[in-house]
Amino acid sequence: MQEFDMVVIGSGPSGRRAAVQSAKLGKTVLVIDKGRRLGGVSVHTGTIPSKTLRETVLNLSGWRERGFYGRGYRVKQDISIGDLVQRLHKTLDHEVEVLQHQFMRNTVKSLQAEARFISPNAVSLLAESGERSEVRFANALISVGTRPHRPENVPFDKRRVFDSDEMLELDHLPRTLTVIGGGVIGVEYATIFSALDVPVTLIEPRNSILDFVDREIVDDFIHQMRDRGMIIRLGSAVKEIASKPDWAEVTLADGRSIRSEIVLYAAGRTGNVASLGLDTVGIEADARGRISVDPQTFQTSVPNIYAAGDVIGFPSLASTSMEQGRVAACHAFGVTLPPPPETFPYGIYAVPEISTVGQSEEQVRESGVAYEVGVARFRETSRGHIMGVNTGFLKLIFALDTRRLLGAHIVGEGATELIHIGQAVINLGGTVDFFVNNTFNYPTLAEAYKIAGLDAWNRMGQS
Ligand SMILES: Cc1cc2nc3c(=O)[nH]c(=O)nc-3n(C[C@H](O)[C@H](O)[C@H](O)COP(=O)(O)OP(=O)(O)OC[C@H]3O[C@@H](n4cnc5c(N)ncnc54)[C@H](O)[C@@H]3O)c2cc1C
């Protein structure tokens, strides 16, 4: 039986990073993935496909130019699903190629099979051909990710009712779309299709969407969605979804019903733990298939078996998953790392983008810290004028006593890139004076940081 220093189950962001990190430490590594191609949800059904779709839609629809040329402007008049899928396949092929090359360069072995624990030091492998084998390991990482949550009363049929993985298999653009779920995935797909001028209804049973984001940012985002004709139904649960020959019908608990050609059900995900044999080794998962770990080391209840990525739950991002994989691998091989930074950014690739780092105004208020806020609208920047941007803003929150930046929140063009300035300042302990005293490139959207800094500084006074 073959034996490895590290066996990684799942080749998504956490598995990939853990595998390469282990190899860089001179260890023997095997990555096992049951998928036909390496890369996980991130490459094949999640992050990269949805972001590629978004980029293609924004380019072909001429979305970014509409501030100048009006809402009717389009780069390509009749956008087909073929236009969207072509770029998707090219991007995914490239991602897989880069990943394979990275494994090759670092002598990480990979294998297509389904893995199942048979002891705390061995897994059995079931290949697609039906062939079975076993490998032994000193350490293992469970990085099996999640799949869309599919309640039994939802009639998924890939004709009228889709989950988020299946949306990539659409054979034509829907005439109308209903999205159920106001989380990141639901909001991203709803706004991407709306940018294609597909009439979209977004349904969220709770009273608001994206509840981890600063309220002012979410309110502005909801305003922008409604302003372009999207219908948003908040605060009413879904009672029934019916798939009819020509349409789907969603009935809400408050009696209203919505008809559309297609429904995307995007309300939650479940950990891929059912076939892992966790009970054999004594690791428990909760009802949603999530495994608990030590948040510092990512060890499960079995010390040489680690878990990282979406299978451990919050925050379930590709970005954080990668870092968890690296930290787990370092811990497994005795490498001590400095304590992790205070905060990490969230990127929501809706149209428009939202990005946020640090504390929201609600969190700061709850903590009792006295604070001041500085705001800059993108239309106040010269770069915004050049780009024809008439929406979007940046909000910075500073502590009054230390003058330190506590939170940065952005809705608008380039938010997911711009946020890293805020992230650096927060994690390096920077204050409002950084923004006031430093020169920013001109004309840029980043200049909004200077404007928001000055806005707060004017009210806070000099130190
Ligand atoms: C639509 C969508 C959009 C997203 N957008 C973003 C974004 O913009 N930014 C961001 O940071 N994150 C985003 N995410 C989240 C991101 O995709 C996940 O956080 C990330 O993929 C989780 O990585 P992971 O390491 O848990 O592995 P995953 O990517 O979930 O991959 C797990 C792998 O494990 C394999 N596997 C499962 N069970 C077994 C088994 N028993 N044996 C062998 N192999 C197995 C699977 O085949 C799969 O390949 C998005 C997710 C979705 C669904």
Short mmCIF file of C-alpha atoms and ligand atoms in Angstrom, two decimals:
data_model
loop_
_atom_site.label_atom_id
_atom_site.label_comp_id
_atom_site.label_asym_id
_atom_site.label_seq_id
_atom_site.Cartn_x
_atom_site.Cartn_y
_atom_site.Cartn_z
CA MET A 1 0.00 0.00 0.00
CA GLN A 2 1.34 3.45 -0.92
CA GLU A 3 1.98 5.87 1.93
CA PHE A 4 2.09 9.71 1.88
CA ASP A 5 3.01 12.43 4.37
CA MET A 6 -0.17 14.28 3.35
CA VAL A 7 -3.31 13.02 1.65
CA VAL A 8 -5.66 15.78 0.52
CA ILE A 9 -9.28 14.89 -0.24
CA GLY A 10 -10.68 17.49 -2.64
CA SER A 11 -8.76 19.73 -5.07
CA GLY A 12 -10.60 23.05 -4.46
CA PRO A 13 -8.82 26.14 -3.10
CA SER A 14 -8.09 24.75 0.38
CA GLY A 15 -6.90 21.35 -0.90
CA ARG A 16 -4.78 22.86 -3.62
CA ARG A 17 -3.05 25.30 -1.29
CA ALA A 18 -2.46 22.66 1.40
CA ALA A 19 -1.02 20.26 -1.19
CA VAL A 20 1.43 22.79 -2.62
CA GLN A 21 2.43 24.05 0.84
CA SER A 22 3.10 20.48 2.02
CA ALA A 23 5.17 19.78 -1.10
CA LYS A 24 7.15 23.00 -0.60
CA LEU A 25 8.04 21.66 2.86
CA GLY A 26 9.52 18.61 1.14
CA LYS A 27 6.67 16.22 1.96
CA THR A 28 5.08 13.55 -0.22
CA VAL A 29 1.55 14.55 -1.20
CA LEU A 30 -1.41 12.88 -2.89
CA VAL A 31 -4.51 14.86 -3.91
CA ILE A 32 -7.65 12.78 -4.43
CA ASP A 33 -10.65 14.25 -6.20
CA LYS A 34 -13.72 12.42 -7.45
CA GLY A 35 -14.37 15.08 -10.09
CA ARG A 36 -13.28 14.45 -13.67
CA ARG A 37 -11.04 17.51 -13.58
CA LEU A 38 -9.02 19.10 -10.81
CA GLY A 39 -10.08 22.44 -9.31
CA GLY A 40 -13.20 21.79 -7.23
CA VAL A 41 -16.33 23.89 -7.01
CA SER A 42 -14.22 27.02 -7.24
CA VAL A 43 -13.02 26.26 -10.78
CA HIS A 44 -15.94 24.27 -12.19
CA THR A 45 -19.25 25.47 -10.75
CA GLY A 46 -18.59 28.33 -8.31
CA THR A 47 -16.18 31.23 -8.17
CA ILE A 48 -14.47 31.20 -11.56
CA PRO A 49 -17.50 30.32 -13.75
CA SER A 50 -19.76 32.91 -12.12
CA LYS A 51 -17.05 35.58 -12.32
CA THR A 52 -16.31 34.73 -15.96
CA LEU A 53 -20.01 34.87 -16.75
CA ARG A 54 -20.23 38.26 -15.06
CA GLU A 55 -17.24 39.66 -16.95
CA THR A 56 -18.60 38.40 -20.28
CA VAL A 57 -22.04 39.85 -19.58
CA LEU A 58 -20.59 43.23 -18.59
CA ASN A 59 -18.41 43.33 -21.71
CA LEU A 60 -20.99 42.20 -24.26
CA SER A 61 -23.84 44.20 -22.78
CA GLY A 62 -21.73 47.36 -22.61
CA TRP A 63 -22.89 47.73 -19.01
CA ARG A 64 -19.90 49.84 -17.93
CA GLU A 65 -20.54 52.34 -20.72
CA ARG A 66 -24.24 52.86 -20.03
CA GLY A 67 -23.55 55.79 -17.71
CA PHE A 68 -22.54 57.70 -20.84
CA TYR A 69 -24.56 56.18 -23.62
CA GLY A 70 -27.83 55.42 -21.80
CA ARG A 71 -29.57 52.29 -20.60
CA GLY A 72 -30.35 51.10 -24.12
CA TYR A 73 -26.66 50.86 -25.09
CA ARG A 74 -25.31 47.40 -26.01
CA VAL A 75 -21.99 46.28 -27.45
CA LYS A 76 -23.61 43.16 -28.97
CA GLN A 77 -27.29 43.30 -29.82
CA ASP A 78 -28.30 39.66 -29.52
CA ILE A 79 -26.33 37.98 -26.79
CA SER A 80 -26.78 34.20 -26.84
CA ILE A 81 -25.91 31.57 -24.27
CA GLY A 82 -23.22 30.45 -26.76
CA ASP A 83 -21.48 33.83 -26.42
CA LEU A 84 -21.37 33.37 -22.66
CA VAL A 85 -20.33 29.72 -22.61
CA GLN A 86 -17.48 30.11 -25.09
CA ARG A 87 -15.48 32.37 -22.78
CA LEU A 88 -16.41 30.21 -19.79
CA HIS A 89 -14.85 27.08 -21.30
CA LYS A 90 -11.68 28.87 -22.32
CA THR A 91 -11.21 30.33 -18.84
CA LEU A 92 -11.89 27.03 -17.08
CA ASP A 93 -9.49 25.13 -19.36
CA HIS A 94 -6.81 27.66 -18.57
CA GLU A 95 -7.44 27.43 -14.80
CA VAL A 96 -7.18 23.62 -14.86
CA GLU A 97 -4.02 23.75 -16.95
CA VAL A 98 -2.36 26.17 -14.50
CA LEU A 99 -3.36 23.96 -11.57
CA GLN A 100 -2.05 20.78 -13.21
CA HIS A 101 1.20 22.51 -14.00
CA GLN A 102 1.50 23.76 -10.42
CA PHE A 103 1.04 20.21 -9.09
CA MET A 104 3.57 18.87 -11.59
CA ARG A 105 6.20 21.50 -10.71
CA ASN A 106 5.79 20.74 -7.02
CA THR A 107 5.63 16.93 -7.50
CA VAL A 108 2.15 16.74 -6.04
CA LYS A 109 0.48 13.51 -7.20
CA SER A 110 -3.20 13.53 -8.05
CA LEU A 111 -5.77 10.82 -8.60
CA GLN A 112 -9.41 10.70 -9.67
CA ALA A 113 -11.33 8.66 -7.10
CA GLU A 114 -13.80 8.94 -4.25
CA ALA A 115 -12.06 8.73 -0.89
CA ARG A 116 -13.44 7.16 2.27
CA PHE A 117 -11.72 6.83 5.64
CA ILE A 118 -11.08 3.28 6.80
CA SER A 119 -8.85 4.22 9.75
CA PRO A 120 -7.17 7.37 11.16
CA ASN A 121 -4.24 6.60 8.85
CA ALA A 122 -5.81 5.17 5.70
CA VAL A 123 -8.43 5.85 3.05
CA SER A 124 -9.99 3.53 0.53
CA LEU A 125 -10.34 4.85 -3.01
CA LEU A 126 -13.08 4.06 -5.47
CA ALA A 127 -12.17 4.96 -9.05
CA GLU A 128 -14.79 5.74 -11.73
CA SER A 129 -13.96 2.37 -13.32
CA GLY A 130 -15.10 0.66 -10.12
CA GLU A 131 -11.53 -0.27 -9.19
CA ARG A 132 -10.73 -0.09 -5.46
CA SER A 133 -7.42 0.65 -3.74
CA GLU A 134 -6.12 1.97 -0.44
CA VAL A 135 -3.50 4.52 0.60
CA ARG A 136 -1.97 5.27 3.98
CA PHE A 137 -1.12 8.71 5.32
CA ALA A 138 0.59 10.46 8.21
CA ASN A 139 -1.75 13.48 7.86
CA ALA A 140 -4.92 14.06 5.89
CA LEU A 141 -6.89 17.15 4.94
CA ILE A 142 -10.64 16.97 4.37
CA SER A 143 -11.30 19.64 1.75
CA VAL A 144 -14.38 18.13 0.14
CA GLY A 145 -16.40 21.35 -0.06
CA THR A 146 -20.16 21.60 -0.42
CA ARG A 147 -22.96 21.15 -2.93
CA PRO A 148 -26.19 23.13 -3.35
CA HIS A 149 -28.82 22.46 -0.70
CA ARG A 150 -31.76 20.78 -2.47
CA PRO A 151 -34.87 20.54 -0.26
CA GLU A 152 -37.17 17.67 -1.22
CA ASN A 153 -40.16 19.90 -1.90
CA VAL A 154 -38.33 21.88 -4.58
CA PRO A 155 -38.92 20.29 -8.02
CA PHE A 156 -35.42 20.63 -9.49
CA ASP A 157 -35.71 19.51 -13.11
CA LYS A 158 -33.08 21.54 -15.01
CA ARG A 159 -35.89 22.75 -17.26
CA ARG A 160 -37.76 25.23 -15.08
CA VAL A 161 -36.09 24.88 -11.67
CA PHE A 162 -32.32 24.97 -11.31
CA ASP A 163 -29.73 24.96 -8.52
CA SER A 164 -26.65 27.19 -8.80
CA ASP A 165 -24.45 24.41 -10.27
CA GLU A 166 -27.05 23.71 -12.94
CA MET A 167 -27.37 27.35 -14.01
CA LEU A 168 -24.16 26.89 -15.98
CA GLU A 169 -25.94 24.27 -18.10
CA LEU A 170 -28.68 26.61 -19.37
CA ASP A 171 -29.18 26.06 -23.11
CA HIS A 172 -30.71 29.50 -23.73
CA LEU A 173 -31.11 32.81 -21.95
CA PRO A 174 -34.34 32.87 -19.94
CA ARG A 175 -37.00 35.44 -20.87
CA THR A 176 -37.72 35.90 -17.14
CA LEU A 177 -35.97 34.66 -14.00
CA THR A 178 -36.89 34.26 -10.33
CA VAL A 179 -34.04 33.84 -7.87
CA ILE A 180 -34.78 32.42 -4.43
CA GLY A 181 -32.12 33.34 -1.88
CA GLY A 182 -30.69 36.76 -1.05
CA GLY A 183 -27.24 35.45 -0.11
CA VAL A 184 -24.08 36.07 -2.13
CA ILE A 185 -24.78 33.44 -4.82
CA GLY A 186 -28.42 34.43 -5.35
CA VAL A 187 -27.64 38.13 -5.51
CA GLU A 188 -24.74 37.60 -7.93
CA TYR A 189 -26.77 35.56 -10.43
CA ALA A 190 -29.85 37.81 -10.09
CA THR A 191 -27.90 40.96 -10.95
CA ILE A 192 -25.82 39.31 -13.71
CA PHE A 193 -28.99 38.25 -15.56
CA SER A 194 -30.57 41.63 -14.91
CA ALA A 195 -27.54 43.25 -16.57
CA LEU A 196 -28.54 41.24 -19.67
CA ASP A 197 -31.94 42.95 -19.45
CA VAL A 198 -33.65 39.73 -18.31
CA PRO A 199 -36.53 40.72 -15.96
CA VAL A 200 -35.55 39.30 -12.56
CA THR A 201 -37.43 38.81 -9.30
CA LEU A 202 -35.32 38.20 -6.20
CA ILE A 203 -37.01 36.51 -3.23
CA GLU A 204 -35.58 36.41 0.28
CA PRO A 205 -37.66 35.13 3.22
CA ARG A 206 -35.79 37.36 5.67
CA ASN A 207 -36.38 41.12 5.79
CA SER A 208 -33.07 41.99 4.20
CA ILE A 209 -30.31 40.55 2.03
CA LEU A 210 -26.57 40.13 2.66
CA ASP A 211 -27.03 40.56 6.40
CA PHE A 212 -23.28 40.56 7.16
CA VAL A 213 -22.75 43.75 5.12
CA ASP A 214 -23.01 47.36 6.42
CA ARG A 215 -26.69 48.38 6.13
CA GLU A 216 -26.03 51.66 4.31
CA ILE A 217 -24.19 49.75 1.57
CA VAL A 218 -26.98 47.16 1.29
CA ASP A 219 -29.67 49.88 1.18
CA ASP A 220 -27.84 51.64 -1.66
CA PHE A 221 -27.41 48.32 -3.49
CA ILE A 222 -31.12 47.46 -3.13
CA HIS A 223 -31.99 50.94 -4.38
CA GLN A 224 -29.79 50.42 -7.45
CA MET A 225 -31.38 47.03 -8.17
CA ARG A 226 -34.91 48.41 -7.91
CA ASP A 227 -33.96 51.47 -9.95
CA ARG A 228 -33.18 49.26 -12.91
CA GLY A 229 -36.43 47.38 -12.68
CA MET A 230 -35.57 44.31 -10.61
CA ILE A 231 -38.37 43.18 -8.31
CA ILE A 232 -37.26 42.36 -4.78
CA ARG A 233 -39.59 40.50 -2.46
CA LEU A 234 -38.34 40.49 1.12
CA GLY A 235 -39.83 39.06 4.28
CA SER A 236 -42.00 36.30 2.88
CA ALA A 237 -41.20 32.58 2.88
CA VAL A 238 -41.60 30.42 -0.20
CA LYS A 239 -44.62 28.15 0.21
CA GLU A 240 -44.46 26.25 -3.04
CA ILE A 241 -42.52 26.04 -6.28
CA ALA A 242 -44.32 24.46 -9.23
CA SER A 243 -42.72 23.47 -12.51
CA LYS A 244 -45.23 23.81 -15.37
CA PRO A 245 -44.70 23.02 -19.05
CA ASP A 246 -44.19 26.67 -20.03
CA TRP A 247 -43.25 28.42 -16.80
CA ALA A 248 -42.43 28.00 -13.14
CA GLU A 249 -44.60 29.44 -10.41
CA VAL A 250 -43.40 30.44 -6.96
CA THR A 251 -46.09 30.95 -4.32
CA LEU A 252 -45.15 32.95 -1.25
CA ALA A 253 -46.53 32.50 2.26
CA ASP A 254 -48.16 35.95 2.02
CA GLY A 255 -50.28 34.70 -0.89
CA ARG A 256 -48.43 36.40 -3.74
CA SER A 257 -47.18 34.32 -6.64
CA ILE A 258 -44.51 34.95 -9.24
CA ARG A 259 -44.36 33.37 -12.66
CA SER A 260 -41.14 33.17 -14.65
CA GLU A 261 -39.59 30.97 -17.28
CA ILE A 262 -36.90 29.79 -14.89
CA VAL A 263 -36.33 29.62 -11.14
CA LEU A 264 -32.88 29.55 -9.56
CA TYR A 265 -33.01 28.10 -6.05
CA ALA A 266 -29.90 29.36 -4.25
CA ALA A 267 -30.64 29.01 -0.58
CA GLY A 268 -27.71 27.38 1.17
CA ARG A 269 -25.19 24.60 0.65
CA THR A 270 -24.47 21.23 2.32
CA GLY A 271 -21.08 19.64 3.14
CA ASN A 272 -19.98 16.66 1.01
CA VAL A 273 -19.44 14.35 3.97
CA ALA A 274 -22.01 11.58 3.44
CA SER A 275 -19.66 9.11 1.74
CA LEU A 276 -16.46 10.02 3.62
CA GLY A 277 -16.74 7.36 6.32
CA LEU A 278 -16.32 9.95 9.09
CA ASP A 279 -17.97 7.66 11.65
CA THR A 280 -15.18 5.11 11.12
CA VAL A 281 -12.67 7.61 12.52
CA GLY A 282 -15.02 9.29 15.00
CA ILE A 283 -15.33 12.72 13.34
CA GLU A 284 -18.78 14.29 13.59
CA ALA A 285 -20.56 16.59 11.15
CA ASP A 286 -23.64 18.74 11.83
CA ALA A 287 -27.00 18.52 10.03
CA ARG A 288 -25.65 20.67 7.15
CA GLY A 289 -22.58 18.42 6.77
CA ARG A 290 -20.15 20.85 8.42
CA ILE A 291 -17.16 19.60 10.40
CA SER A 292 -15.91 21.55 13.43
CA VAL A 293 -12.20 22.25 13.73
CA ASP A 294 -9.79 24.07 16.00
CA PRO A 295 -9.93 27.57 14.43
CA GLN A 296 -6.20 28.12 14.90
CA THR A 297 -4.86 24.81 13.55
CA PHE A 298 -7.77 23.38 11.51
CA GLN A 299 -7.40 20.00 13.27
CA THR A 300 -10.56 17.94 13.60
CA SER A 301 -11.24 15.84 16.70
CA VAL A 302 -8.65 13.41 15.24
CA PRO A 303 -5.34 15.33 15.51
CA ASN A 304 -3.70 14.13 12.27
CA ILE A 305 -6.86 14.75 10.22
CA TYR A 306 -7.45 18.38 9.30
CA ALA A 307 -10.44 20.01 7.59
CA ALA A 308 -10.57 23.30 5.67
CA GLY A 309 -12.64 25.18 3.12
CA ASP A 310 -16.41 25.22 2.82
CA VAL A 311 -16.81 21.95 4.71
CA ILE A 312 -15.95 23.76 7.95
CA GLY A 313 -18.59 26.44 7.30
CA PHE A 314 -18.19 30.22 7.71
CA PRO A 315 -16.96 32.19 5.82
CA SER A 316 -17.03 29.74 2.88
CA LEU A 317 -14.96 31.74 0.43
CA ALA A 318 -12.32 30.56 -1.99
CA SER A 319 -10.01 33.26 -0.64
CA THR A 320 -10.26 32.17 3.01
CA SER A 321 -10.25 28.48 2.05
CA MET A 322 -6.81 28.85 0.45
CA GLU A 323 -5.39 30.41 3.57
CA GLN A 324 -6.95 27.72 5.79
CA GLY A 325 -5.31 25.03 3.65
CA ARG A 326 -1.91 26.67 3.96
CA VAL A 327 -2.23 27.07 7.73
CA ALA A 328 -3.36 23.44 8.16
CA ALA A 329 -0.41 22.12 6.12
CA CYS A 330 2.07 24.25 8.07
CA HIS A 331 0.65 23.02 11.38
CA ALA A 332 0.76 19.40 10.25
CA PHE A 333 4.49 19.68 9.57
CA GLY A 334 5.46 21.74 12.61
CA VAL A 335 5.85 25.16 10.95
CA THR A 336 4.86 27.93 13.36
CA LEU A 337 3.08 30.86 11.72
CA PRO A 338 2.50 34.37 13.11
CA PRO A 339 -1.04 35.05 14.37
CA PRO A 340 -3.46 35.69 11.49
CA PRO A 341 -4.34 39.30 10.57
CA GLU A 342 -7.36 40.86 12.26
CA THR A 343 -9.61 40.96 9.23
CA PHE A 344 -10.14 39.60 5.73
CA PRO A 345 -12.18 41.12 2.89
CA TYR A 346 -15.45 39.89 1.42
CA GLY A 347 -16.03 40.30 -2.29
CA ILE A 348 -19.53 40.09 -3.69
CA TYR A 349 -19.38 40.06 -7.47
CA ALA A 350 -22.86 41.33 -8.05
CA VAL A 351 -23.61 44.10 -10.54
CA PRO A 352 -22.56 46.48 -9.00
CA GLU A 353 -19.82 44.92 -6.90
CA ILE A 354 -19.81 45.12 -3.12
CA SER A 355 -16.77 44.66 -0.96
CA THR A 356 -16.24 45.07 2.72
CA VAL A 357 -13.52 44.68 5.34
CA GLY A 358 -13.53 45.20 9.09
CA GLN A 359 -16.51 46.26 11.17
CA SER A 360 -19.82 47.51 9.81
CA GLU A 361 -21.33 50.64 11.35
CA GLU A 362 -23.85 48.41 13.16
CA GLN A 363 -21.01 46.37 14.72
CA VAL A 364 -19.06 49.48 15.76
CA ARG A 365 -22.18 50.96 17.35
CA GLU A 366 -22.85 47.72 19.19
CA SER A 367 -19.28 47.64 20.53
CA GLY A 368 -19.84 51.07 22.13
CA VAL A 369 -16.72 52.61 20.54
CA ALA A 370 -17.15 56.32 19.64
CA TYR A 371 -16.65 56.71 15.89
CA GLU A 372 -16.86 58.98 12.90
CA VAL A 373 -17.73 58.12 9.31
CA GLY A 374 -16.29 59.48 6.08
CA VAL A 375 -18.03 58.95 2.76
CA ALA A 376 -17.02 59.51 -0.87
CA ARG A 377 -19.25 59.05 -3.90
CA PHE A 378 -17.52 57.78 -7.03
CA ARG A 379 -19.17 60.55 -9.01
CA GLU A 380 -17.12 63.02 -6.94
CA THR A 381 -13.89 61.65 -8.44
CA SER A 382 -12.46 62.71 -11.80
CA ARG A 383 -11.97 59.06 -12.69
CA GLY A 384 -15.69 58.56 -12.06
CA HIS A 385 -16.48 61.41 -14.48
CA ILE A 386 -14.23 59.90 -17.14
CA MET A 387 -15.81 56.47 -16.71
CA GLY A 388 -19.36 57.82 -16.68
CA VAL A 389 -19.90 56.30 -13.24
CA ASN A 390 -22.90 57.86 -11.54
CA THR A 391 -23.41 55.41 -8.70
CA GLY A 392 -21.19 53.81 -6.09
CA PHE A 393 -19.67 54.98 -2.86
CA LEU A 394 -17.02 54.27 -0.28
CA LYS A 395 -17.64 54.48 3.45
CA LEU A 396 -14.84 54.53 6.03
CA ILE A 397 -15.39 54.20 9.79
CA PHE A 398 -12.78 55.56 12.23
CA ALA A 399 -12.48 55.27 16.03
CA LEU A 400 -12.55 58.73 17.59
CA ASP A 401 -10.01 58.02 20.34
CA THR A 402 -7.32 56.10 18.38
CA ARG A 403 -8.26 57.58 14.94
CA ARG A 404 -7.75 54.03 13.57
CA LEU A 405 -9.69 52.75 10.59
CA LEU A 406 -12.22 50.15 11.81
CA GLY A 407 -14.11 49.33 8.63
CA ALA A 408 -14.14 50.05 4.89
CA HIS A 409 -17.24 49.36 2.80
CA ILE A 410 -17.72 49.86 -0.91
CA VAL A 411 -20.53 49.42 -3.39
CA GLY A 412 -19.73 50.18 -7.02
CA GLU A 413 -17.33 49.61 -9.87
CA GLY A 414 -14.01 48.05 -8.83
CA ALA A 415 -15.08 47.53 -5.19
CA THR A 416 -13.43 44.11 -4.88
CA GLU A 417 -10.05 45.52 -5.95
CA LEU A 418 -10.30 48.84 -4.12
CA ILE A 419 -11.07 47.17 -0.79
CA HIS A 420 -7.47 46.01 -0.37
CA ILE A 421 -6.36 49.56 0.44
CA GLY A 422 -8.77 49.55 3.37
CA GLN A 423 -7.65 46.05 4.34
CA ALA A 424 -3.97 47.08 4.44
CA VAL A 425 -4.66 50.17 6.51
CA ILE A 426 -6.84 48.26 9.02
CA ASN A 427 -4.43 45.36 9.43
CA LEU A 428 -1.40 47.65 9.72
CA GLY A 429 -3.18 49.73 12.37
CA GLY A 430 -3.42 52.86 10.17
CA THR A 431 -5.45 55.95 11.02
CA VAL A 432 -7.46 58.64 9.24
CA ASP A 433 -4.21 60.61 8.89
CA PHE A 434 -2.89 58.03 6.38
CA PHE A 435 -5.59 59.02 3.91
CA VAL A 436 -5.23 62.74 4.57
CA ASN A 437 -1.43 62.89 4.36
CA ASN A 438 -0.76 60.54 1.44
CA THR A 439 -0.90 61.38 -2.24
CA PHE A 440 -3.13 59.15 -4.36
CA ASN A 441 -2.81 58.59 -8.11
CA TYR A 442 -5.06 60.97 -10.02
CA PRO A 443 -7.47 60.36 -11.63
CA THR A 444 -8.40 57.06 -9.93
CA LEU A 445 -11.38 55.62 -8.10
CA ALA A 446 -8.92 54.96 -5.25
CA GLU A 447 -8.89 58.70 -4.72
CA ALA A 448 -12.27 58.11 -3.06
CA TYR A 449 -10.26 56.94 -0.03
CA LYS A 450 -8.67 60.37 0.23
CA ILE A 451 -12.03 62.11 -0.14
CA ALA A 452 -13.69 59.88 2.47
CA GLY A 453 -10.69 60.31 4.78
CA LEU A 454 -10.92 64.10 4.49
CA ASP A 455 -14.68 63.94 5.01
CA ALA A 456 -14.15 62.16 8.35
CA TRP A 457 -11.09 64.24 9.29
CA ASN A 458 -13.03 67.48 8.87
CA ARG A 459 -15.44 66.33 11.54
CA MET A 460 -12.88 64.62 13.77
CA GLY A 461 -10.40 67.49 13.81
CA GLN A 462 -6.61 67.16 13.81
CA SER A 463 -4.80 64.77 16.15
C1 LIG B 1 -21.77 30.29 -7.51
C2 LIG B 1 -20.63 30.49 -6.53
C3 LIG B 1 -19.87 31.64 -6.59
C4 LIG B 1 -18.81 31.84 -5.70
N1 LIG B 1 -18.08 32.98 -5.79
C5 LIG B 1 -17.02 33.18 -4.96
C6 LIG B 1 -16.19 34.36 -5.06
O1 LIG B 1 -16.44 35.21 -5.90
N2 LIG B 1 -15.15 34.49 -4.24
C7 LIG B 1 -14.84 33.55 -3.30
O2 LIG B 1 -13.85 33.73 -2.55
N3 LIG B 1 -15.59 32.42 -3.16
C8 LIG B 1 -16.66 32.24 -3.97
N4 LIG B 1 -17.43 31.08 -3.86
C9 LIG B 1 -17.09 30.11 -2.82
C10 LIG B 1 -15.95 29.20 -3.26
O3 LIG B 1 -16.24 28.60 -4.50
C11 LIG B 1 -15.73 28.16 -2.20
O4 LIG B 1 -15.50 28.84 -0.97
C12 LIG B 1 -14.55 27.27 -2.48
O5 LIG B 1 -14.68 26.60 -3.71
C13 LIG B 1 -14.40 26.23 -1.36
O6 LIG B 1 -13.24 25.51 -1.59
P1 LIG B 1 -12.97 24.11 -0.93
O7 LIG B 1 -11.51 24.05 -0.69
O8 LIG B 1 -13.88 23.87 0.19
O9 LIG B 1 -13.24 23.03 -2.11
P2 LIG B 1 -14.32 22.99 -3.27
O10 LIG B 1 -13.99 24.03 -4.28
O11 LIG B 1 -15.66 23.00 -2.68
O12 LIG B 1 -14.00 21.56 -3.92
C14 LIG B 1 -14.20 20.35 -3.23
C15 LIG B 1 -13.74 19.19 -4.08
O13 LIG B 1 -13.79 18.00 -3.29
C16 LIG B 1 -14.16 16.92 -4.12
N5 LIG B 1 -14.72 15.84 -3.28
C17 LIG B 1 -15.84 15.87 -2.51
N6 LIG B 1 -15.99 14.70 -1.85
C18 LIG B 1 -14.96 13.91 -2.21
C19 LIG B 1 -14.56 12.58 -1.86
N7 LIG B 1 -15.25 11.84 -0.98
N8 LIG B 1 -13.45 12.08 -2.45
C20 LIG B 1 -12.74 12.81 -3.35
N9 LIG B 1 -13.07 14.07 -3.70
C21 LIG B 1 -14.16 14.62 -3.13
C22 LIG B 1 -15.17 17.51 -5.08
O14 LIG B 1 -15.22 16.76 -6.27
C23 LIG B 1 -14.59 18.93 -5.30
O15 LIG B 1 -13.77 18.93 -6.46
C24 LIG B 1 -18.50 30.85 -4.74
C25 LIG B 1 -19.26 29.68 -4.69
C26 LIG B 1 -20.31 29.48 -5.57
C27 LIG B 1 -21.10 28.20 -5.50
#
